[in-house]
Short mmCIF file of C-alpha atoms and ligand atoms in Angstrom, two decimals:
data_model
loop_
_atom_site.label_atom_id
_atom_site.label_comp_id
_atom_site.label_asym_id
_atom_site.label_seq_id
_atom_site.Cartn_x
_atom_site.Cartn_y
_atom_site.Cartn_z
CA LYS A 1 238.69 173.14 184.23
CA ASP A 2 239.87 169.96 184.76
CA LEU A 3 241.95 169.32 182.23
CA ALA A 4 243.55 172.46 182.09
CA HIS A 5 244.68 171.20 185.53
CA ARG A 6 245.32 167.90 184.89
CA ILE A 7 248.04 168.83 181.91
CA ALA A 8 249.35 170.94 183.45
CA HIS A 9 249.81 168.80 186.81
CA PHE A 10 251.61 165.83 184.09
CA ALA A 11 253.50 169.30 182.43
CA ARG A 12 255.16 169.67 185.72
CA PHE A 13 256.77 165.98 185.49
CA PRO A 14 260.21 165.74 183.64
CA GLN A 15 260.72 164.11 180.81
CA THR A 16 262.71 161.52 179.57
CA GLY A 17 264.45 160.36 176.96
CA VAL A 18 265.49 156.68 176.06
CA SER A 19 268.41 156.52 173.94
CA LEU A 20 269.09 154.16 171.33
CA ARG A 21 271.08 151.00 172.65
CA GLN A 22 268.67 151.52 175.58
CA MET A 23 264.94 151.08 172.83
CA VAL A 24 267.70 148.17 171.29
CA GLU A 25 268.49 146.24 174.25
CA PHE A 26 265.02 146.40 175.52
CA GLY A 27 263.47 145.78 172.56
CA GLN A 28 265.86 142.08 171.87
CA ASN A 29 263.20 139.34 171.85
CA PRO A 30 260.67 140.89 174.12
CA SER A 31 258.83 139.04 175.85
CA GLN A 32 254.64 139.85 176.54
CA GLY A 33 256.25 140.53 180.36
CA THR A 34 258.61 142.92 178.99
CA LEU A 35 256.47 144.48 176.49
CA LEU A 36 254.27 145.18 179.26
CA ARG A 37 256.66 147.12 180.96
CA ALA A 38 257.66 148.70 177.98
CA ALA A 39 253.49 149.61 177.68
CA GLN A 40 253.73 151.19 181.29
CA PHE A 41 256.53 153.03 180.72
CA LEU A 42 254.09 154.62 177.73
CA HIS A 43 252.53 155.40 179.52
CA ASP A 44 253.32 156.92 181.96
CA GLU A 45 256.22 159.33 179.86
CA LEU A 46 253.20 159.57 176.51
CA PRO A 47 251.41 161.78 178.41
CA ILE A 48 253.54 163.89 180.43
CA ARG A 49 254.93 164.66 176.81
CA LEU A 50 251.91 165.91 175.59
CA ALA A 51 250.75 167.80 178.00
CA HIS A 52 254.09 169.95 177.88
CA ARG A 53 253.24 170.65 173.90
CA VAL A 54 250.13 171.47 174.88
CA VAL A 55 251.78 173.93 177.24
CA GLU A 56 254.06 175.20 174.92
CA LEU A 57 251.11 175.85 172.10
CA ASP A 58 249.68 177.45 174.80
CA SER A 59 252.19 180.13 175.43
CA LEU A 60 252.81 180.26 172.20
CA PRO A 61 252.42 184.41 170.79
CA ASP A 62 249.32 186.02 170.95
CA ASN A 63 247.33 185.56 168.05
CA LEU A 64 249.48 182.51 167.06
CA ASN A 65 248.02 180.69 169.84
CA GLN A 66 244.74 181.06 168.73
CA MET A 67 245.31 180.28 164.98
CA PRO A 68 242.97 178.07 163.87
CA SER A 69 245.24 175.59 162.61
CA VAL A 70 246.78 175.71 165.83
CA LEU A 71 243.97 175.63 167.91
CA ARG A 72 243.63 171.95 165.52
CA VAL A 73 246.69 170.44 166.89
CA LYS A 74 245.89 171.70 170.27
CA ARG A 75 242.95 169.17 170.50
CA MET A 76 245.07 166.09 168.76
CA TYR A 77 247.58 166.73 172.08
CA ILE A 78 244.63 167.00 173.75
CA ASP A 79 242.02 164.28 172.78
CA SER A 80 246.00 161.97 172.76
CA PHE A 81 245.82 163.05 176.01
CA ASN A 82 242.99 162.13 177.15
CA GLU A 83 243.22 159.29 175.76
CA LEU A 84 246.32 157.36 176.96
CA ILE A 85 245.20 159.60 181.11
CA ASN A 86 241.76 157.66 180.64
CA PHE A 87 243.68 153.73 179.15
CA PRO A 88 243.43 151.57 182.17
CA ARG A 89 246.60 150.93 184.09
CA VAL A 90 247.47 147.60 184.13
CA SER A 91 246.65 145.62 187.21
CA ASP A 92 248.37 145.15 190.24
CA ARG A 93 247.25 140.80 189.93
CA ILE A 94 249.09 141.05 185.94
CA LYS A 95 251.25 142.52 187.92
CA SER A 96 252.55 140.48 189.95
CA ALA A 97 252.33 137.48 187.83
CA VAL A 98 254.87 139.77 185.28
CA LYS A 99 257.06 139.99 188.43
CA SER A 100 257.52 136.41 189.57
CA ALA A 101 257.73 135.28 186.16
CA THR A 102 260.53 137.53 185.67
CA VAL A 103 262.35 135.94 189.16
CA GLN A 104 262.26 132.66 187.74
CA GLY A 105 263.10 133.91 184.59
CA MET A 106 266.49 135.36 185.66
CA MET A 107 267.97 132.37 184.54
CA GLU A 108 268.16 132.61 180.90
CA ARG A 109 270.31 135.27 180.20
CA ARG A 110 270.26 136.26 176.67
CA HIS A 111 272.08 138.82 175.32
CA LEU A 112 272.47 141.21 173.08
CA PRO A 113 274.27 140.15 169.48
CA GLY A 114 277.70 141.16 169.46
CA ASN A 115 279.48 142.55 166.70
CA HIS A 116 278.59 146.35 168.28
CA PRO A 117 279.99 149.14 165.98
CA ASN A 118 281.53 150.41 169.55
CA PRO A 119 281.83 147.78 172.05
CA SER A 120 282.66 150.09 174.89
CA CYS A 121 279.40 151.59 174.95
CA SER A 122 277.14 149.36 176.13
CA ASP A 123 276.85 150.10 179.62
CA ILE A 124 273.74 151.57 180.36
CA GLN A 125 274.32 155.34 181.52
CA ARG A 126 271.76 158.06 182.89
CA SER A 127 268.98 157.98 185.70
CA THR A 128 265.59 158.56 184.72
CA SER A 129 262.86 159.94 186.82
CA SER A 130 260.62 156.95 185.85
CA HIS A 131 259.56 153.62 187.54
CA TRP A 132 260.21 152.05 184.56
CA ILE A 133 263.41 153.30 184.36
CA PRO A 134 264.61 151.86 187.27
CA SER A 135 265.03 147.67 186.03
CA ILE A 136 267.36 149.72 182.95
CA GLN A 137 269.57 151.35 185.20
CA HIS A 138 270.87 148.31 187.43
CA ARG A 139 270.16 146.42 184.22
CA SER A 140 267.88 143.84 185.99
CA SER A 141 264.67 142.02 184.97
CA TYR A 142 264.84 143.07 181.36
CA HIS A 143 268.51 140.60 180.79
CA TYR A 144 266.33 137.53 181.70
CA GLU A 145 263.39 136.21 179.34
CA VAL A 146 260.38 135.96 181.13
CA LYS A 147 257.94 132.50 179.45
CA PRO A 148 255.30 132.92 177.91
CA THR A 149 253.90 130.34 179.67
CA GLU A 150 254.18 131.40 182.66
CA LEU A 151 251.99 135.13 182.20
CA PRO A 152 248.31 135.66 182.25
CA VAL A 153 245.93 135.79 179.22
CA GLU A 154 245.97 139.17 180.51
CA VAL A 155 249.53 140.79 179.55
CA SER A 156 249.47 140.20 175.97
CA GLU A 157 245.35 141.45 175.56
CA TYR A 158 245.99 144.39 177.42
CA ASN A 159 249.52 144.91 175.19
CA ARG A 160 247.49 144.26 172.40
CA SER A 161 244.50 146.98 172.84
CA PHE A 162 247.49 149.54 174.75
CA VAL A 163 249.61 148.66 170.97
CA LYS A 164 245.84 149.90 168.97
CA ALA A 165 245.53 153.15 170.96
CA LEU A 166 248.93 154.25 169.94
CA GLU A 167 248.42 153.81 166.45
CA ARG A 168 245.22 155.35 166.45
CA ILE A 169 247.38 158.37 167.99
CA LYS A 170 250.17 158.18 165.58
CA ARG A 171 246.92 158.58 163.07
CA ARG A 172 245.62 161.14 164.26
CA HIS A 173 248.97 163.27 164.35
CA ASP A 174 249.97 162.62 160.50
CA PRO A 175 248.64 165.66 159.65
CA VAL A 176 250.56 167.66 162.17
CA VAL A 177 253.76 168.98 160.57
CA THR A 178 251.78 170.32 157.63
CA THR A 179 248.39 171.63 159.78
CA LEU A 180 251.38 174.22 161.91
CA ALA A 181 252.87 174.73 159.01
CA HIS A 182 249.55 176.25 157.34
CA GLY A 183 248.81 178.07 160.54
CA VAL A 184 252.72 179.81 160.25
CA VAL A 185 251.58 180.59 156.19
CA GLU A 186 248.33 182.62 158.07
CA TYR A 187 250.99 184.21 160.86
CA LYS A 188 253.02 185.64 158.33
CA GLN A 189 250.31 187.26 156.86
CA LEU A 190 249.00 188.19 159.71
CA LEU A 191 251.80 190.35 160.44
CA LYS A 192 252.49 190.88 156.67
CA THR A 193 256.39 189.85 157.10
CA ASP A 194 257.65 186.12 155.66
CA ARG A 195 260.29 186.11 158.18
CA ILE A 196 259.44 184.36 161.35
CA ASP A 197 261.30 185.09 164.44
CA ASN A 198 263.44 183.04 166.59
CA HIS A 199 260.92 182.48 168.46
CA VAL A 200 258.54 181.31 166.43
CA GLN A 201 261.78 179.26 164.72
CA HIS A 202 262.65 177.48 168.21
CA PHE A 203 259.49 176.98 169.11
CA LEU A 204 258.78 174.82 166.29
CA ASP A 205 262.72 173.12 166.33
CA ARG A 206 261.59 172.00 169.63
CA PHE A 207 258.19 170.92 168.65
CA TYR A 208 259.15 168.47 165.51
CA LEU A 209 261.95 167.36 167.91
CA SER A 210 259.65 165.84 170.10
CA ARG A 211 257.30 164.52 167.75
CA ILE A 212 260.08 163.23 166.30
CA GLY A 213 260.51 161.22 169.64
CA ILE A 214 257.39 160.43 170.76
CA ARG A 215 256.27 159.07 166.90
CA MET A 216 259.56 156.63 167.63
CA LEU A 217 258.67 155.43 170.75
CA ILE A 218 254.65 154.91 169.64
CA GLY A 219 256.83 153.46 166.13
CA GLN A 220 258.82 151.40 168.84
CA GLN A 221 256.25 149.53 170.50
CA ILE A 222 254.09 148.81 167.72
CA GLU A 223 256.82 146.79 165.45
CA LEU A 224 257.99 145.50 169.10
CA ASN A 225 253.87 143.75 169.75
CA GLN A 226 254.39 142.74 165.88
CA GLN A 227 254.21 139.10 165.09
CA GLN A 228 257.07 138.17 162.42
CA ARG A 229 259.89 140.00 162.37
CA HIS A 230 263.87 140.48 160.08
CA PRO A 231 266.64 139.65 162.88
CA ASP A 232 268.63 142.34 162.04
CA TYR A 233 265.71 144.84 162.99
CA VAL A 234 264.56 145.72 167.12
CA GLY A 235 261.51 147.49 166.37
CA VAL A 236 262.28 150.55 163.64
CA ILE A 237 265.58 150.16 164.58
CA CYS A 238 267.96 148.13 162.36
CA THR A 239 270.93 147.07 164.13
CA HIS A 240 273.34 146.94 160.94
CA THR A 241 272.66 149.27 158.71
CA ARG A 242 273.50 148.52 156.11
CA VAL A 243 274.48 152.27 154.62
CA ALA A 244 275.25 152.06 151.30
CA ASP A 245 272.20 150.35 149.82
CA VAL A 246 270.21 152.50 152.19
CA VAL A 247 272.28 155.53 150.45
CA GLN A 248 272.25 154.12 147.25
CA GLU A 249 267.90 153.57 147.64
CA ALA A 250 267.91 157.48 148.11
CA ILE A 251 269.32 157.81 145.04
CA ASP A 252 267.72 155.89 142.31
CA ASN A 253 264.54 157.82 144.34
CA ALA A 254 266.28 160.89 144.10
CA ARG A 255 267.15 160.59 141.19
CA TYR A 256 263.54 159.20 139.71
CA ILE A 257 261.64 162.36 141.20
CA CYS A 258 264.00 164.29 139.19
CA GLY A 259 263.09 163.24 136.16
CA ASP A 260 260.01 163.26 136.45
CA TYR A 261 259.55 166.43 137.75
CA TYR A 262 261.28 168.24 135.45
CA MET A 263 260.75 165.47 132.13
CA LEU A 264 264.64 165.17 131.85
CA MET A 265 265.79 162.72 129.05
CA ASN A 266 269.23 162.56 131.60
CA VAL A 267 269.07 163.10 135.02
CA PRO A 268 272.22 163.86 137.21
CA GLU A 269 274.88 161.47 138.17
CA ILE A 270 274.47 161.00 141.69
CA GLU A 271 278.41 159.18 142.18
CA LEU A 272 278.32 157.30 145.74
CA HIS A 273 281.98 156.78 147.53
CA CYS A 274 280.64 154.07 150.05
CA PRO A 275 282.69 151.62 152.35
CA LYS A 276 281.07 148.83 150.63
CA ASP A 277 280.03 146.82 154.21
CA LEU A 278 279.64 149.68 156.30
CA ALA A 279 276.63 148.76 158.83
CA PHE A 280 275.55 150.75 162.10
CA MET A 281 272.42 151.13 164.51
CA TYR A 282 269.95 153.64 162.81
CA MET A 283 266.46 154.01 161.99
CA PRO A 284 266.18 153.46 157.84
CA SER A 285 263.52 155.15 157.90
CA HIS A 286 265.44 158.09 158.86
CA LEU A 287 268.99 158.04 157.29
CA HIS A 288 266.61 157.56 153.67
CA HIS A 289 264.43 160.60 155.05
CA MET A 290 267.76 162.94 155.64
CA ILE A 291 269.95 161.70 151.92
CA PHE A 292 266.81 161.86 149.93
CA GLU A 293 265.97 165.19 151.29
CA LEU A 294 269.48 166.26 150.76
CA LEU A 295 269.61 164.98 147.18
CA LYS A 296 266.65 166.87 146.64
CA ASN A 297 268.29 169.81 147.43
CA SER A 298 271.81 169.24 145.03
CA LEU A 299 269.80 167.70 141.85
CA ARG A 300 266.92 170.64 141.62
CA ALA A 301 270.13 173.79 142.29
CA VAL A 302 272.27 172.00 139.45
CA VAL A 303 269.29 171.52 136.94
CA GLU A 304 268.70 174.78 137.63
CA LEU A 305 271.88 176.15 136.69
CA TYR A 306 271.93 174.04 133.95
CA GLY A 307 268.34 173.60 132.30
CA ASP A 308 266.87 171.08 131.61
CA GLU A 309 267.86 170.20 128.52
CA SER A 310 271.59 169.87 129.57
CA GLU A 311 273.41 167.02 128.05
CA ASN A 312 276.45 166.55 130.79
CA TYR A 313 275.22 168.20 133.83
CA PRO A 314 278.43 168.21 136.80
CA PRO A 315 277.72 164.99 138.73
CA ILE A 316 276.60 164.44 142.80
CA LYS A 317 278.85 163.33 145.15
CA VAL A 318 278.22 161.28 147.90
CA VAL A 319 281.14 160.80 150.13
CA VAL A 320 280.38 158.39 153.21
CA ALA A 321 283.21 158.07 155.73
CA ALA A 322 283.60 155.84 158.80
CA GLY A 323 284.72 157.99 162.16
CA ASN A 324 285.16 155.69 165.53
CA GLU A 325 282.65 158.91 166.50
CA ASP A 326 280.54 159.26 163.66
CA ILE A 327 279.91 158.28 160.78
CA THR A 328 279.96 160.89 158.55
CA ILE A 329 277.59 161.63 154.73
CA LYS A 330 279.00 164.60 152.49
CA VAL A 331 276.71 165.53 149.28
CA SER A 332 278.16 167.67 146.81
CA ASP A 333 276.19 169.21 144.06
CA GLU A 334 278.37 172.43 141.67
CA GLY A 335 274.46 173.80 141.56
CA GLY A 336 276.19 177.10 141.95
CA GLY A 337 275.85 178.12 145.37
CA ILE A 338 273.59 179.88 148.17
CA PRO A 339 274.92 183.22 149.12
CA ARG A 340 276.51 183.22 152.60
CA SER A 341 274.04 185.85 154.28
CA ALA A 342 271.36 183.19 152.51
CA ILE A 343 272.72 180.46 154.79
CA GLU A 344 270.32 180.72 157.84
CA GLU A 345 267.29 180.37 155.93
CA VAL A 346 267.39 177.54 155.08
CA TRP A 347 266.70 176.76 158.13
CA THR A 348 263.81 178.48 159.16
CA TYR A 349 261.22 176.86 158.74
CA MET A 350 259.42 178.59 155.58
CA TYR A 351 262.35 180.52 152.84
CA THR A 352 260.35 179.54 149.77
CA THR A 353 257.12 180.76 148.79
CA ALA A 354 256.21 178.33 145.95
CA GLN A 355 254.87 176.38 149.01
CA THR A 356 251.67 178.04 149.71
CA PRO A 357 248.89 176.03 147.63
CA MET A 358 249.87 172.91 148.92
CA LEU A 359 249.06 174.45 152.78
CA ASP A 360 245.79 175.30 151.38
CA PRO A 361 243.50 172.39 152.77
CA GLU A 362 240.89 173.49 149.73
CA PHE A 363 243.79 172.96 147.51
CA ASP A 364 243.48 169.56 144.75
CA LYS A 365 246.52 167.17 145.71
CA SER A 366 245.37 165.22 142.66
CA ASP A 367 246.36 167.94 140.19
CA PHE A 368 249.04 169.26 141.70
CA LYS A 369 252.98 168.63 141.30
CA ALA A 370 254.59 168.10 144.86
CA PRO A 371 257.38 170.46 144.15
CA LEU A 372 261.04 168.91 143.73
CA ALA A 373 262.03 170.05 147.31
CA GLY A 374 258.75 169.52 149.08
CA PHE A 375 257.74 172.62 150.25
CA GLY A 376 260.43 174.83 152.88
CA TYR A 377 260.55 171.83 155.40
CA GLY A 378 262.91 169.17 154.26
CA LEU A 379 266.13 170.61 155.75
CA PRO A 380 264.94 171.79 159.48
CA LEU A 381 263.59 168.68 159.69
CA SER A 382 265.92 166.26 158.62
CA ARG A 383 268.17 168.07 160.96
CA LEU A 384 266.36 167.82 163.59
CA TYR A 385 266.22 164.01 162.02
CA ALA A 386 269.89 163.67 162.52
CA ARG A 387 270.56 165.57 166.21
CA TYR A 388 267.19 163.15 167.18
CA PHE A 389 270.24 160.14 167.45
CA GLY A 390 273.09 162.80 168.39
CA GLY A 391 273.64 163.53 165.07
CA ASP A 392 273.44 167.61 162.79
CA LEU A 393 273.38 168.77 159.51
CA LYS A 394 275.93 171.29 158.22
CA LEU A 395 275.75 173.58 154.98
CA ILE A 396 278.51 175.42 153.70
CA SER A 397 278.13 176.73 150.28
CA MET A 398 281.27 178.35 147.77
CA GLU A 399 277.96 180.75 146.12
CA GLY A 400 279.12 180.59 142.22
CA TYR A 401 280.06 176.49 142.12
CA GLY A 402 278.71 174.80 144.45
CA THR A 403 277.01 173.51 148.05
CA ASP A 404 278.47 170.27 150.21
CA ALA A 405 275.67 168.74 153.20
CA TYR A 406 278.16 167.20 155.65
CA LEU A 407 275.37 164.29 157.90
CA HIS A 408 277.59 163.46 160.83
CA LEU A 409 275.91 160.74 162.43
CA SER A 410 276.87 159.22 166.04
CA ARG A 411 277.88 155.59 166.49
CA LEU A 412 277.80 156.07 169.71
CA SER A 413 274.34 155.11 170.35
CA ASN A 414 274.25 155.67 173.19
CA ASN A 415 272.92 158.94 173.04
CA GLU A 416 269.89 160.14 174.87
CA GLU A 417 267.11 161.56 173.10
CA PRO A 418 267.81 165.43 172.71
CA LEU A 419 264.13 166.83 175.23
CA ALA A 420 263.32 170.58 174.78
C1 W6P B 1 271.41 174.07 146.56
C2 W6P B 1 270.90 173.65 148.20
C3 W6P B 1 271.02 173.64 148.85
C4 W6P B 1 270.34 172.96 150.25
C5 W6P B 1 270.70 171.60 150.83
C6 W6P B 1 270.97 170.58 149.85
C7 W6P B 1 272.09 170.65 148.87
C8 W6P B 1 271.85 172.26 148.07
N1 W6P B 1 272.23 172.95 146.90
O1 W6P B 1 272.06 174.59 145.84
#
């Protein structure tokens, strides 16, 4: 009763988006004081985001909001919400210690490393509701590092225990996608349909997009608190993500998986055309994930069209274009294409039936070979990863010939998280 009230209360606050650039500026050589401020932000922001999801889960159509799997997911969100609102607030004494150390540290100005993809875009715009954010808007304290020795030990103790709580929450939510997917299968069986309606589709898009954002923020805080740090990384963000390297890695992995799955003597070639030193600020794990997903789809189409014994598959071509606004990556296959009428289905959560065993909780994973193209969630989720930082993913298909996938990634890292 009281809990429902608290969730409704938090769900009335607007969610506060953060841009890639804000995360990077905030995470440059953070002192324990800066990490504490980030912890305070998350301590305010995460319960708001979680509460929004609980309210949305509740307002799903009848039957769906009562599905055991949907209830399980809701329970995870409620448990994490509870842990966060019960986590102690930073005491006033520590707050003022951090504040005075910040003022004393004002002379030690640190700049972002040079060599920005787009130097004109370094201004932080957009106002937010959190009381943590004003320091970002006025570009004040977070640019000025604090001498760690001036801070009481409680600060780093607080940071450490907050990270522990975040790790626990992140782990709890690992099975959310498969659990919800299972709920969708049950729902479709109940309605005796294999299509999900637009309402549910949009709900899942919002829900998974929100999950990407929450996990990004949590992952960022966990990483920033680690001791050792790679020079090009700020948390999970790489300031110089080398596109050719990440794409080549995805190529190698996708070809390996494909050869293994179909037991091929030779795997279709994948040609990469990419400016050699092209680098930009991005999250390499997201980039790898999206390209890997596209390549698996292309490989599957080619192998299934030509059969698993072909000696000369048409190569898949990956072209990377560097514009001012976007980096666009085109993946072209000659796998026969998709009928135009079936393109929309590619983006829905559930367009194949082969996935059902994987989603069965009783299913023994050990003697199951994961299907090459996942279980129908790879493409819609990849599009959400692209959109999360202001990009997009589009498919153009020539039925009878092949498919081109266009992955647009925004170079203007000022794009704020899209928050539904
Ligand atoms: C296909 C179907 C598909 C989906 C996504 C990416 C590439 C391809 N190729 O035939």
